Tab-separated table of C-alpha atoms in Angstrom:
chain	number	residue	atom	x	y	z
A	46	MET	CA	87.467	108.900	125.836
A	47	ILE	CA	89.517	106.518	128.012
A	48	ILE	CA	93.304	106.944	127.800
A	49	ALA	CA	95.536	104.183	129.123
A	50	SER	CA	98.440	106.283	130.398
A	51	VAL	CA	99.646	109.823	130.922
A	52	ARG	CA	102.019	109.402	127.976
A	53	ASP	CA	99.027	108.574	125.778
A	54	LEU	CA	97.327	111.691	127.125
A	55	CYS	CA	100.363	113.768	126.120
A	56	LEU	CA	100.285	112.322	122.596
A	57	GLN	CA	96.569	113.103	122.411
A	58	LEU	CA	97.240	116.692	123.480
A	59	ILE	CA	99.987	117.009	120.848
A	60	SER	CA	97.692	115.509	118.216
A	61	SER	CA	94.920	118.003	119.046
A	62	ALA	CA	97.412	120.881	118.910
A	63	PHE	CA	98.620	119.752	115.484
A	64	GLN	CA	95.051	119.541	114.194
A	65	ARG	CA	94.387	123.090	115.391
A	66	CYS	CA	97.475	124.266	113.520
A	67	HIS	CA	96.410	122.421	110.385
A	68	ALA	CA	92.957	124.065	110.592
A	69	SER	CA	94.555	127.502	110.554
A	70	GLU	CA	95.337	129.223	107.261
A	71	ASP	CA	98.310	131.012	108.827
A	72	LEU	CA	101.791	129.786	109.679
A	73	CYS	CA	101.645	128.074	113.072
A	74	ARG	CA	104.019	126.812	115.714
A	75	LEU	CA	103.569	123.706	117.838
A	76	SER	CA	105.889	123.641	120.827
A	77	VAL	CA	106.419	120.847	123.350
A	78	ILE	CA	108.597	121.705	126.351
A	79	LEU	CA	109.825	119.176	128.901
A	80	LYS	CA	111.331	120.631	132.045
A	81	ARG	CA	112.726	119.192	135.248
A	82	SER	CA	113.616	121.659	137.970
A	83	PRO	CA	116.187	120.727	140.658
A	84	GLN	CA	113.915	122.209	143.322
A	85	SER	CA	110.985	119.931	142.485
A	86	ASP	CA	110.482	116.200	142.796
A	87	PRO	CA	113.446	114.686	140.876
A	88	HIS	CA	111.079	112.184	139.236
A	89	SER	CA	108.440	114.672	138.064
A	90	VAL	CA	108.450	116.364	134.647
A	91	LEU	CA	106.598	119.540	133.743
A	92	ILE	CA	105.190	119.271	130.214
A	93	SER	CA	103.919	122.200	128.181
A	94	VAL	CA	102.083	121.652	124.879
A	95	SER	CA	101.330	124.929	123.118
A	96	ASP	CA	100.180	125.908	119.646
A	97	THR	CA	99.142	128.985	117.710
A	98	GLY	CA	96.324	127.227	115.859
A	99	VAL	CA	92.576	127.782	115.971
A	100	GLY	CA	89.506	125.892	117.151
A	101	SER	CA	90.315	125.014	120.765
A	102	CYS	CA	87.306	123.664	122.685
A	103	LEU	CA	86.887	122.526	126.289
A	104	GLU	CA	84.966	119.374	125.320
A	105	GLU	CA	88.145	117.607	124.236
A	106	PHE	CA	89.525	117.962	127.776
A	107	GLY	CA	86.377	117.376	129.821
A	108	GLY	CA	85.727	113.924	128.368
A	109	VAL	CA	89.208	112.517	129.057
A	110	LYS	CA	89.464	109.637	131.546
A	111	LEU	CA	92.780	108.214	132.724
A	112	ARG	CA	93.321	104.633	133.801
A	113	LYS	CA	96.334	105.736	135.827
A	114	GLU	CA	96.755	108.598	138.246
A	115	ALA	CA	98.425	111.838	137.234
A	116	PHE	CA	98.887	115.304	138.566
A	117	GLY	CA	96.597	118.173	137.632
A	118	ALA	CA	96.910	120.270	134.504
A	119	GLN	CA	96.320	123.876	133.549
A	120	ILE	CA	94.840	125.044	130.244
A	121	TRP	CA	95.086	128.422	128.557
A	122	GLY	CA	92.702	129.131	125.652
A	123	ILE	CA	92.568	132.319	123.593
A	124	ASP	CA	89.526	133.774	121.838
A	125	TYR	CA	88.954	137.143	120.188
A	126	ASP	CA	88.964	139.215	123.391
A	127	GLU	CA	90.453	137.254	126.282
A	128	ILE	CA	92.947	134.635	127.374
A	129	TYR	CA	91.019	132.017	129.337
A	130	HIS	CA	92.640	129.994	132.111
A	131	TYR	CA	91.372	126.666	133.492
A	132	GLN	CA	92.474	124.163	136.112
A	133	PHE	CA	92.143	120.576	134.841
A	134	ASN	CA	91.830	117.902	137.566
A	135	LEU	CA	92.836	114.575	136.027
A	136	LYS	CA	91.906	112.648	139.176
A	137	GLU	CA	88.277	113.787	139.191
A	138	ASN	CA	85.877	111.027	138.099
A	139	VAL	CA	82.967	113.338	137.303
A	140	SER	CA	83.683	115.019	133.964
A	141	ALA	CA	81.642	118.118	134.854
A	142	ARG	CA	83.948	118.803	137.808
A	143	ARG	CA	87.291	118.330	136.051
A	144	LEU	CA	87.529	121.863	134.672
A	145	THR	CA	87.615	124.883	136.970
A	146	ARG	CA	87.703	128.295	135.375
A	147	LEU	CA	90.330	130.655	136.755
A	148	PRO	CA	90.622	134.443	136.222
A	149	SER	CA	91.182	135.385	132.575
A	150	ASN	CA	93.422	138.060	131.075
A	151	PRO	CA	92.450	140.653	128.434
A	152	LYS	CA	94.223	140.733	125.050
A	153	ASN	CA	94.194	144.543	124.993
A	154	GLY	CA	93.284	144.688	121.320
A	155	LEU	CA	96.058	142.363	120.136
A	156	LYS	CA	95.245	139.764	117.476
A	157	PHE	CA	96.550	136.262	118.168
A	158	SER	CA	95.180	132.801	118.944
A	159	GLY	CA	96.405	129.605	120.523
A	160	THR	CA	96.177	127.030	123.277
A	161	GLU	CA	98.592	125.853	125.946
A	162	VAL	CA	98.247	122.871	128.273
A	163	CYS	CA	100.664	122.326	131.160
A	164	LEU	CA	100.761	119.204	133.313
A	165	SER	CA	103.135	117.386	135.628
A	166	ILE	CA	103.790	113.654	135.416
A	167	ILE	CA	106.251	111.144	136.835
A	168	GLU	CA	108.245	109.783	133.920
A	169	SER	CA	111.752	109.613	132.501
A	170	ILE	CA	112.555	112.579	130.272
A	171	ASP	CA	114.568	110.316	127.959
A	172	VAL	CA	111.559	108.035	127.477
A	173	LEU	CA	109.307	111.010	126.715
A	174	VAL	CA	111.783	112.546	124.271
A	175	ALA	CA	112.103	109.258	122.371
A	176	GLU	CA	108.332	108.756	122.174
A	177	PHE	CA	107.532	112.335	121.208
A	178	SER	CA	110.290	112.317	118.568
A	179	ARG	CA	108.848	109.168	116.965
A	180	PHE	CA	105.425	110.812	116.956
A	181	PHE	CA	106.765	113.920	115.220
A	182	GLN	CA	108.711	111.819	112.718
A	183	LYS	CA	105.412	110.233	111.680
A	184	ILE	CA	103.626	113.597	111.538
A	185	LEU	CA	106.218	114.740	108.979
A	186	ILE	CA	104.792	112.155	106.536
A	187	LEU	CA	101.729	114.399	106.122
A	188	LYS	CA	104.011	117.272	104.988
A	189	ILE	CA	101.660	119.952	106.292
A	190	PRO	CA	103.503	123.127	105.194
A	191	ASN	CA	102.142	125.692	107.643
A	192	VAL	CA	103.226	123.985	110.883
A	193	ALA	CA	106.671	124.193	112.493
A	194	ILE	CA	107.245	121.807	115.404
A	195	GLU	CA	109.817	122.190	118.158
A	196	LEU	CA	110.682	119.810	120.973
A	197	VAL	CA	112.495	121.546	123.850
A	198	VAL	CA	114.120	119.815	126.836
A	199	GLU	CA	115.303	121.773	129.871
A	200	HIS	CA	117.144	119.855	132.573
A	201	GLY	CA	117.427	122.870	134.852
A	202	ASP	CA	117.735	126.645	134.961
A	203	ASP	CA	121.155	126.590	133.291
A	204	PRO	CA	120.811	127.781	129.653
A	205	GLY	CA	123.454	125.234	128.652
A	206	SER	CA	121.136	122.385	129.644
A	207	ARG	CA	118.543	123.400	127.038
A	208	TYR	CA	118.070	121.080	124.050
A	209	VAL	CA	115.955	122.066	121.010
A	210	ASN	CA	114.966	119.871	118.069
A	211	VAL	CA	112.948	121.395	115.201
A	212	PHE	CA	110.781	119.317	112.841
A	213	LEU	CA	109.930	120.968	109.492
A	214	ALA	CA	107.807	119.219	106.869
A	215	ASN	CA	109.392	120.835	103.804
A	216	GLU	CA	112.952	121.047	105.074
A	217	TRP	CA	114.074	118.287	102.683
A	218	ASN	CA	112.531	117.633	99.265
A	219	PRO	CA	110.008	120.529	99.518
A	220	LEU	CA	106.637	120.629	97.758
A	221	PRO	CA	104.711	123.633	96.413
A	222	ILE	CA	102.014	125.119	98.631
A	223	SER	CA	99.383	124.094	96.060
A	224	ALA	CA	100.172	120.360	96.431
A	225	SER	CA	97.183	118.156	97.292
A	226	ASN	CA	96.882	116.027	100.425
A	227	LEU	CA	97.661	112.891	98.398
A	228	GLU	CA	100.723	114.448	96.766
A	229	ARG	CA	102.004	115.407	100.211
A	230	LEU	CA	101.340	111.926	101.560
A	231	LYS	CA	103.235	110.337	98.649
A	232	SER	CA	106.210	112.651	99.042
A	233	GLY	CA	106.124	112.294	102.825
A	234	LEU	CA	106.265	108.487	102.689
A	235	GLU	CA	109.101	108.662	100.162
A	236	ASP	CA	111.064	110.843	102.580
A	237	TYR	CA	110.173	108.523	105.465
A	238	VAL	CA	111.547	105.510	103.575
A	239	PHE	CA	114.629	107.346	102.262
A	240	LYS	CA	115.489	108.585	105.777
A	241	HIS	CA	114.723	105.280	107.538
A	242	GLY	CA	111.670	106.458	109.424
A	243	ASN	CA	112.767	110.128	109.358
A	244	THR	CA	115.554	109.321	111.803
A	245	LEU	CA	118.088	110.815	109.359
A	246	SER	CA	118.329	114.398	108.163
A	247	THR	CA	118.633	113.273	104.531
A	248	LYS	CA	118.280	110.050	102.575
A	249	CYS	CA	120.501	107.061	103.322
A	250	GLU	CA	122.978	107.021	100.431
A	251	LEU	CA	124.084	103.518	101.399
A	252	CYS	CA	120.635	102.059	100.717
A	253	PHE	CA	119.354	104.494	98.083
A	254	SER	CA	121.974	105.706	95.637
A	255	SER	CA	119.235	107.160	93.389
A	256	TRP	CA	115.521	107.982	93.358
A	257	GLU	CA	114.959	105.131	90.902
A	258	HIS	CA	115.176	102.683	93.797
A	259	LEU	CA	111.656	103.710	94.840
A	260	LYS	CA	108.388	102.770	93.152
A	261	VAL	CA	105.325	104.611	94.438
A	262	GLY	CA	101.627	103.881	93.931
A	263	SER	CA	98.600	105.640	95.384
A	264	GLY	CA	94.841	105.217	95.565
A	265	VAL	CA	91.898	107.209	96.903
A	266	ALA	CA	88.486	105.850	97.871
A	267	CYS	CA	85.645	107.939	99.232
A	268	CYS	CA	82.066	107.624	100.363
A	269	THR	CA	79.393	109.982	101.594
A	270	GLU	CA	77.724	109.681	104.952
A	271	SER	CA	74.492	111.316	103.764
A	272	HIS	CA	73.087	113.186	100.799
A	273	LYS	CA	74.937	116.239	102.061
A	274	TYR	CA	78.420	117.157	100.885
A	275	SER	CA	80.372	115.851	103.873
A	276	GLY	CA	82.375	112.799	102.837
A	277	SER	CA	84.845	110.254	104.159
A	278	VAL	CA	88.120	109.893	102.266
A	279	MET	CA	90.649	107.074	102.493
A	280	GLU	CA	94.056	107.606	100.901
A	281	ALA	CA	96.593	104.806	100.512
A	282	VAL	CA	100.212	105.120	99.418
A	283	ILE	CA	102.488	102.123	98.848
A	284	VAL	CA	106.241	102.391	98.351
A	285	ILE	CA	108.325	99.503	97.044
A	286	SER	CA	112.018	100.108	97.606
A	287	GLU	CA	114.889	98.104	96.210
A	288	ILE	CA	117.657	98.211	98.777
A	289	SER	CA	121.201	97.999	97.449
A	290	GLU	CA	122.897	94.712	98.297
A	291	VAL	CA	125.859	96.578	99.766
A	292	ALA	CA	123.434	98.068	102.296
A	293	SER	CA	122.608	94.719	103.877
A	294	THR	CA	124.421	95.802	107.032
A	295	CYS	CA	122.470	99.080	107.300
A	296	LEU	CA	120.290	99.036	110.413
A	297	ARG	CA	116.771	99.580	109.125
A	298	THR	CA	113.976	99.892	111.655
A	299	HIS	CA	111.899	96.855	110.722
A	300	GLY	CA	114.077	94.910	108.325
A	301	LEU	CA	112.128	93.477	105.411
A	302	LYS	CA	108.749	93.593	107.131
A	303	THR	CA	106.141	96.029	105.869
A	304	GLU	CA	105.331	98.918	108.170
A	305	VAL	CA	101.700	100.032	107.856
A	306	LEU	CA	101.171	103.525	109.297
A	307	TYR	CA	97.707	104.924	109.957
A	308	PHE	CA	96.537	108.535	110.153
A	309	LYS	CA	93.115	109.753	111.213
A	310	ASP	CA	92.099	113.327	110.399
A	311	PHE	CA	95.687	114.518	109.861
A	312	SER	CA	97.201	112.926	112.949
A	313	PRO	CA	98.984	109.606	113.663
A	314	CYS	CA	96.839	107.143	115.584
A	315	PRO	CA	96.743	103.401	116.368
A	316	ILE	CA	95.639	101.309	113.423
A	317	PRO	CA	91.988	100.256	113.905
A	318	GLN	CA	90.733	96.689	113.801
A	319	SER	CA	88.860	97.342	110.549
A	320	SER	CA	92.155	98.174	108.838
A	321	LEU	CA	93.766	94.969	110.083
A	322	LYS	CA	90.844	92.941	108.757
A	323	ALA	CA	91.097	94.741	105.431
A	324	LEU	CA	94.819	93.937	105.173
A	325	THR	CA	94.231	90.228	105.749
A	326	SER	CA	91.282	89.983	103.343
A	327	ILE	CA	92.958	91.517	100.264
A	328	ASP	CA	93.775	89.081	97.449
A	329	TRP	CA	97.515	89.670	97.653
A	330	LYS	CA	98.292	86.648	95.434
A	331	SER	CA	96.823	88.482	92.450
A	332	TYR	CA	99.675	90.950	92.985
A	333	GLY	CA	102.344	88.273	93.334
A	334	LEU	CA	102.547	88.531	97.139
A	335	SER	CA	101.924	85.811	99.680
A	336	PHE	CA	100.584	87.269	102.926
A	337	GLY	CA	102.159	85.750	106.020
A	338	SER	CA	101.078	87.446	109.254
A	339	VAL	CA	100.362	90.848	110.775
A	340	VAL	CA	101.110	92.094	114.291
A	341	VAL	CA	100.413	95.430	115.955
A	342	GLN	CA	103.434	97.138	117.450
A	343	GLY	CA	103.524	100.655	118.869
A	344	GLY	CA	100.246	101.643	117.212
A	345	PHE	CA	101.195	100.539	113.686
A	346	ALA	CA	101.019	97.180	111.943
A	347	LEU	CA	103.909	95.025	110.791
A	348	VAL	CA	103.151	92.683	107.890
A	349	GLU	CA	105.386	89.736	107.160
A	350	TRP	CA	105.391	88.227	103.663
A	351	GLU	CA	106.193	84.650	102.759
A	352	ASN	CA	107.750	85.397	99.373
A	353	LEU	CA	109.204	88.915	99.493
A	354	PRO	CA	112.380	88.940	97.373
A	355	PRO	CA	115.677	89.779	99.093
A	356	TYR	CA	116.584	93.458	99.334
A	357	VAL	CA	112.992	94.514	98.587
A	358	GLN	CA	110.951	96.424	101.134
A	359	ILE	CA	107.312	97.548	101.088
A	360	ASP	CA	105.905	100.435	103.147
A	361	ILE	CA	102.223	101.427	103.386
A	362	VAL	CA	100.533	104.507	104.797
A	363	LEU	CA	96.766	104.975	105.197
A	364	HIS	CA	95.045	108.295	105.873
A	365	HIS	CA	91.346	108.498	106.736
A	366	TYR	CA	89.798	111.957	106.963
A	367	HIS	CA	86.638	113.912	106.255
A	368	GLU	CA	86.224	116.739	103.800
A	369	GLN	CA	83.614	118.572	101.762
A	370	ILE	CA	83.127	116.744	98.470
A	371	THR	CA	80.476	117.438	95.856
A	372	ILE	CA	78.867	114.255	94.559
A	373	PRO	CA	75.707	113.957	92.421
A	374	SER	CA	72.873	112.515	94.489
A	375	GLY	CA	72.319	109.709	91.984
A	376	ARG	CA	75.778	108.283	92.661
A	377	LEU	CA	75.742	108.121	96.426
A	378	LYS	CA	77.032	104.958	98.053
A	379	THR	CA	77.782	103.888	101.565
A	380	ARG	CA	80.863	101.804	102.176
A	381	ARG	CA	82.110	100.524	105.481
A	382	ASP	CA	85.601	101.518	106.574
A	383	GLN	CA	86.940	98.040	105.906
A	384	ASN	CA	85.803	98.085	102.279
A	385	LEU	CA	86.994	101.665	101.912
A	386	ILE	CA	90.498	100.650	102.998
A	387	LYS	CA	90.532	97.614	100.693
A	388	LYS	CA	89.459	99.788	97.762
A	389	ALA	CA	92.170	102.394	98.394
A	390	ILE	CA	94.905	99.764	98.799
A	391	ARG	CA	93.865	97.905	95.643
A	392	LEU	CA	93.891	101.169	93.693
A	393	ALA	CA	97.416	101.879	94.980
A	394	LEU	CA	98.551	98.378	93.975
A	395	ASP	CA	96.971	98.780	90.527
A	396	ASP	CA	98.683	102.155	90.199
A	397	LEU	CA	102.037	100.475	90.797
A	398	LYS	CA	101.297	97.795	88.198
A	399	ASP	CA	100.221	100.394	85.634
A	400	ASN	CA	103.264	102.627	86.053
A	401	PHE	CA	106.066	100.100	86.586
A	402	ALA	CA	106.467	97.225	84.148
A	403	GLY	CA	106.949	93.819	85.727
A	404	VAL	CA	105.978	94.965	89.240
A	405	LEU	CA	103.461	92.994	91.333
A	406	LEU	CA	102.706	90.443	88.638
A	407	SER	CA	100.447	87.624	89.737
A	408	ALA	CA	101.783	84.090	90.115
A	409	GLN	CA	99.873	83.072	86.992
A	410	ALA	CA	101.399	85.900	84.938
A	411	LEU	CA	104.896	84.976	86.123
A	412	LYS	CA	104.291	81.361	85.141
A	413	ILE	CA	103.017	82.297	81.682
A	414	GLY	CA	105.834	84.802	81.244
A	415	SER	CA	108.393	82.092	81.954
A	416	TYR	CA	107.374	80.406	78.691
A	417	ALA	CA	108.041	83.582	76.656
A	418	PRO	CA	111.725	82.873	75.813
A	419	ASP	CA	111.003	79.407	74.393
A	420	LEU	CA	107.914	80.592	72.531
A	421	ALA	CA	109.781	83.573	71.097
A	422	LYS	CA	112.583	81.285	69.934
A	423	THR	CA	110.076	79.009	68.200
A	424	ILE	CA	108.254	81.871	66.455
A	425	SER	CA	111.552	83.462	65.433
A	426	SER	CA	112.733	80.193	63.907
A	427	LEU	CA	109.501	79.831	61.925
A	428	ILE	CA	109.874	83.336	60.502
A	429	LEU	CA	113.569	83.102	59.656
A	430	SER	CA	113.376	79.595	58.196
A	431	SER	CA	110.489	80.455	55.865
A	432	ASN	CA	111.274	80.487	52.135
A	433	ASP	CA	108.488	83.020	51.534
A	434	SER	CA	110.272	86.382	51.373
A	435	GLU	CA	106.990	88.304	51.404
A	436	PHE	CA	105.944	86.498	54.598
A	437	ARG	CA	109.264	87.325	56.279
A	438	LYS	CA	109.042	90.947	55.129
A	439	GLU	CA	105.507	91.258	56.494
A	440	CYS	CA	106.518	89.726	59.847
A	441	PHE	CA	109.479	92.112	60.145
A	442	SER	CA	107.150	94.996	59.346
A	443	PHE	CA	104.706	93.940	62.068
A	444	LEU	CA	107.616	93.722	64.521
A	445	GLY	CA	108.859	97.159	63.523
A	446	LEU	CA	112.154	95.762	62.247
A	447	PRO	CA	113.982	96.371	58.944
A	448	SER	CA	113.619	93.537	56.449
A	449	GLN	CA	117.334	93.151	55.792
A	450	GLY	CA	120.385	92.463	57.935
A	451	ILE	CA	118.525	91.348	61.093
A	452	GLY	CA	119.953	88.520	63.149
A	453	GLY	CA	117.986	85.801	64.883
A	454	GLU	CA	118.672	87.158	68.374
A	455	VAL	CA	117.186	90.569	67.538
A	456	VAL	CA	113.999	89.004	66.177
A	457	GLU	CA	113.755	86.639	69.134
A	458	ASP	CA	114.239	89.429	71.692
A	459	CYS	CA	111.649	91.610	69.977
A	460	ILE	CA	109.045	88.811	70.032
A	461	LYS	CA	109.867	87.970	73.659
A	462	GLU	CA	109.384	91.591	74.725
A	463	ARG	CA	106.009	91.710	72.968
A	464	LEU	CA	104.900	88.473	74.600
A	465	ILE	CA	105.862	89.723	78.054
A	466	THR	CA	104.126	93.053	77.382
A	467	VAL	CA	100.903	91.230	76.486
A	468	VAL	CA	101.117	89.078	79.625
A	469	GLU	CA	101.687	92.138	81.815
A	470	MET	CA	98.875	94.083	80.129
A	471	ASN	CA	96.402	91.260	80.645
A	472	ASP	CA	97.536	90.857	84.246
A	473	ARG	CA	96.872	94.543	84.937
A	474	ASP	CA	93.337	94.268	83.574
A	475	PRO	CA	92.287	90.598	83.455
A	476	GLN	CA	88.628	91.440	82.792
A	477	ARG	CA	89.490	93.421	79.647
A	478	SER	CA	91.659	90.566	78.382
A	479	LYS	CA	88.574	88.318	78.421
A	480	GLU	CA	86.527	90.796	76.393
A	481	ILE	CA	89.033	92.161	73.853
A	482	PRO	CA	91.698	89.931	72.226
A	483	THR	CA	95.240	91.254	72.478
A	484	PHE	CA	97.257	91.051	69.259
A	485	LEU	CA	100.936	90.257	69.331
A	486	PHE	CA	101.378	91.759	65.862
A	487	GLU	CA	99.478	94.882	64.806
A	488	ASP	CA	99.445	96.680	61.467
A	489	ASP	CA	98.329	100.270	60.896
A	490	HIS	CA	94.683	99.262	60.472
A	491	MET	CA	94.713	97.442	63.813
A	492	GLN	CA	96.365	100.420	65.509
A	493	ASP	CA	93.656	102.741	64.178
A	494	SER	CA	90.973	100.411	65.491
A	495	GLY	CA	92.759	100.248	68.816
A	496	SER	CA	92.734	104.040	69.021
A	497	GLN	CA	88.985	104.064	68.500
A	498	ASP	CA	88.536	101.360	71.125
A	499	GLU	CA	90.733	103.316	73.526
A	500	GLU	CA	88.670	106.447	72.998
A	501	PHE	CA	85.476	104.488	73.597
A	502	GLU	CA	86.953	102.858	76.692
A	503	VAL	CA	87.965	106.220	78.201
A	504	GLU	CA	84.525	107.662	77.553
A	505	GLY	CA	82.890	104.599	79.056
A	506	ALA	CA	85.112	104.784	82.121
A	507	PHE	CA	84.223	108.429	82.580
A	508	SER	CA	80.493	107.817	82.296
A	509	SER	CA	80.597	104.952	84.803
A	510	MET	CA	83.236	106.422	87.105
A	511	ASP	CA	82.883	105.051	90.627
A	512	ILE	CA	82.283	108.111	92.773
A	513	CYS	CA	81.243	106.764	96.101
């Protein structure tokens, strides 16, 4: 694995430490300490990355190659009986020679695990603190409950020069321990949006006066890599936030552009090329969005839309990981990462359309819906101007309105709402609208038939469920 800079190496070390903590069933601590001693080179920083997780292996260090020079590093690894100590030479080109084992220490019967890596680099502490903080702010989106993260900065031996910042996943808006990975990802992205990239300790009241300003959709796509049980899972969460107009002066990180964050195996990482291709190839117009451009910045993607309404912001997070999933052998499919991402994003978009009326309507649906007021007025006039009292009574019954004392505006509004509901329903499932006619007016007999159709549809969906 080739790493461009020492800072990237530090982020990789932190990422590995977090994954070890996540793999543990116990409460874990991930600690990053930056220290500059007055007696040493004033430009060098001693960095310590330690964790109390499990699963440390030397292979992850031996294969690292740096494009830039750095000082050596030391690694401590703990197994059941001993504390192992290694010298890691970052300048050595031959991977087999990078690690030198040093004398180990016995644990004397104590039960604990963990890993610590110490290295010295030449870098500004302020730059490192800013970069590490951003990394931890993204990690909080995963809301892993058993990991506490601390970032410590020591400018010297004086205790007053010590700075500590603690990052806790469930500190604000906590979730139960039993929450699924997707539930955590949804809640984590909500927090991230509310707190403007987790730079605030609580939600920005200027932009979000209530939780109703957020609309959240999610989707999960999976595929198996063989007939075994190991599978690849792609989770997508999309948040649409309606920013208050009075908050137009609030300094948001990326304005009205969409930030697309990417996680791989429970750790932030640069968004891969396959994800960028998937983003550009989705039929966004069917969801009422006109895709403009996408650029990569700081490891994540920024999408610019051509028609995003004012004071509306969209945020997307993708998480690709592997897990044990049981799938019948007759339903195995193989899907490339690009298609997996597209599937998960489309499911998240469909989830938004299903749960929030009028959201992400296609351009065609918006055009048809614009005719609803005039059509409702025409139908209302036909009903009210009819001399057939039985016809009027039957129409009012179909509309769910009393037959007496109803004004024209009430009838017109009721018809308009039904028209818009039909348009939105057909836009959510255009294929079904071609197969089954949608009735504007339904009596009891039609409702009973609809219930039977619904039952049949659910059973059919279950029997042909796409488990990939």
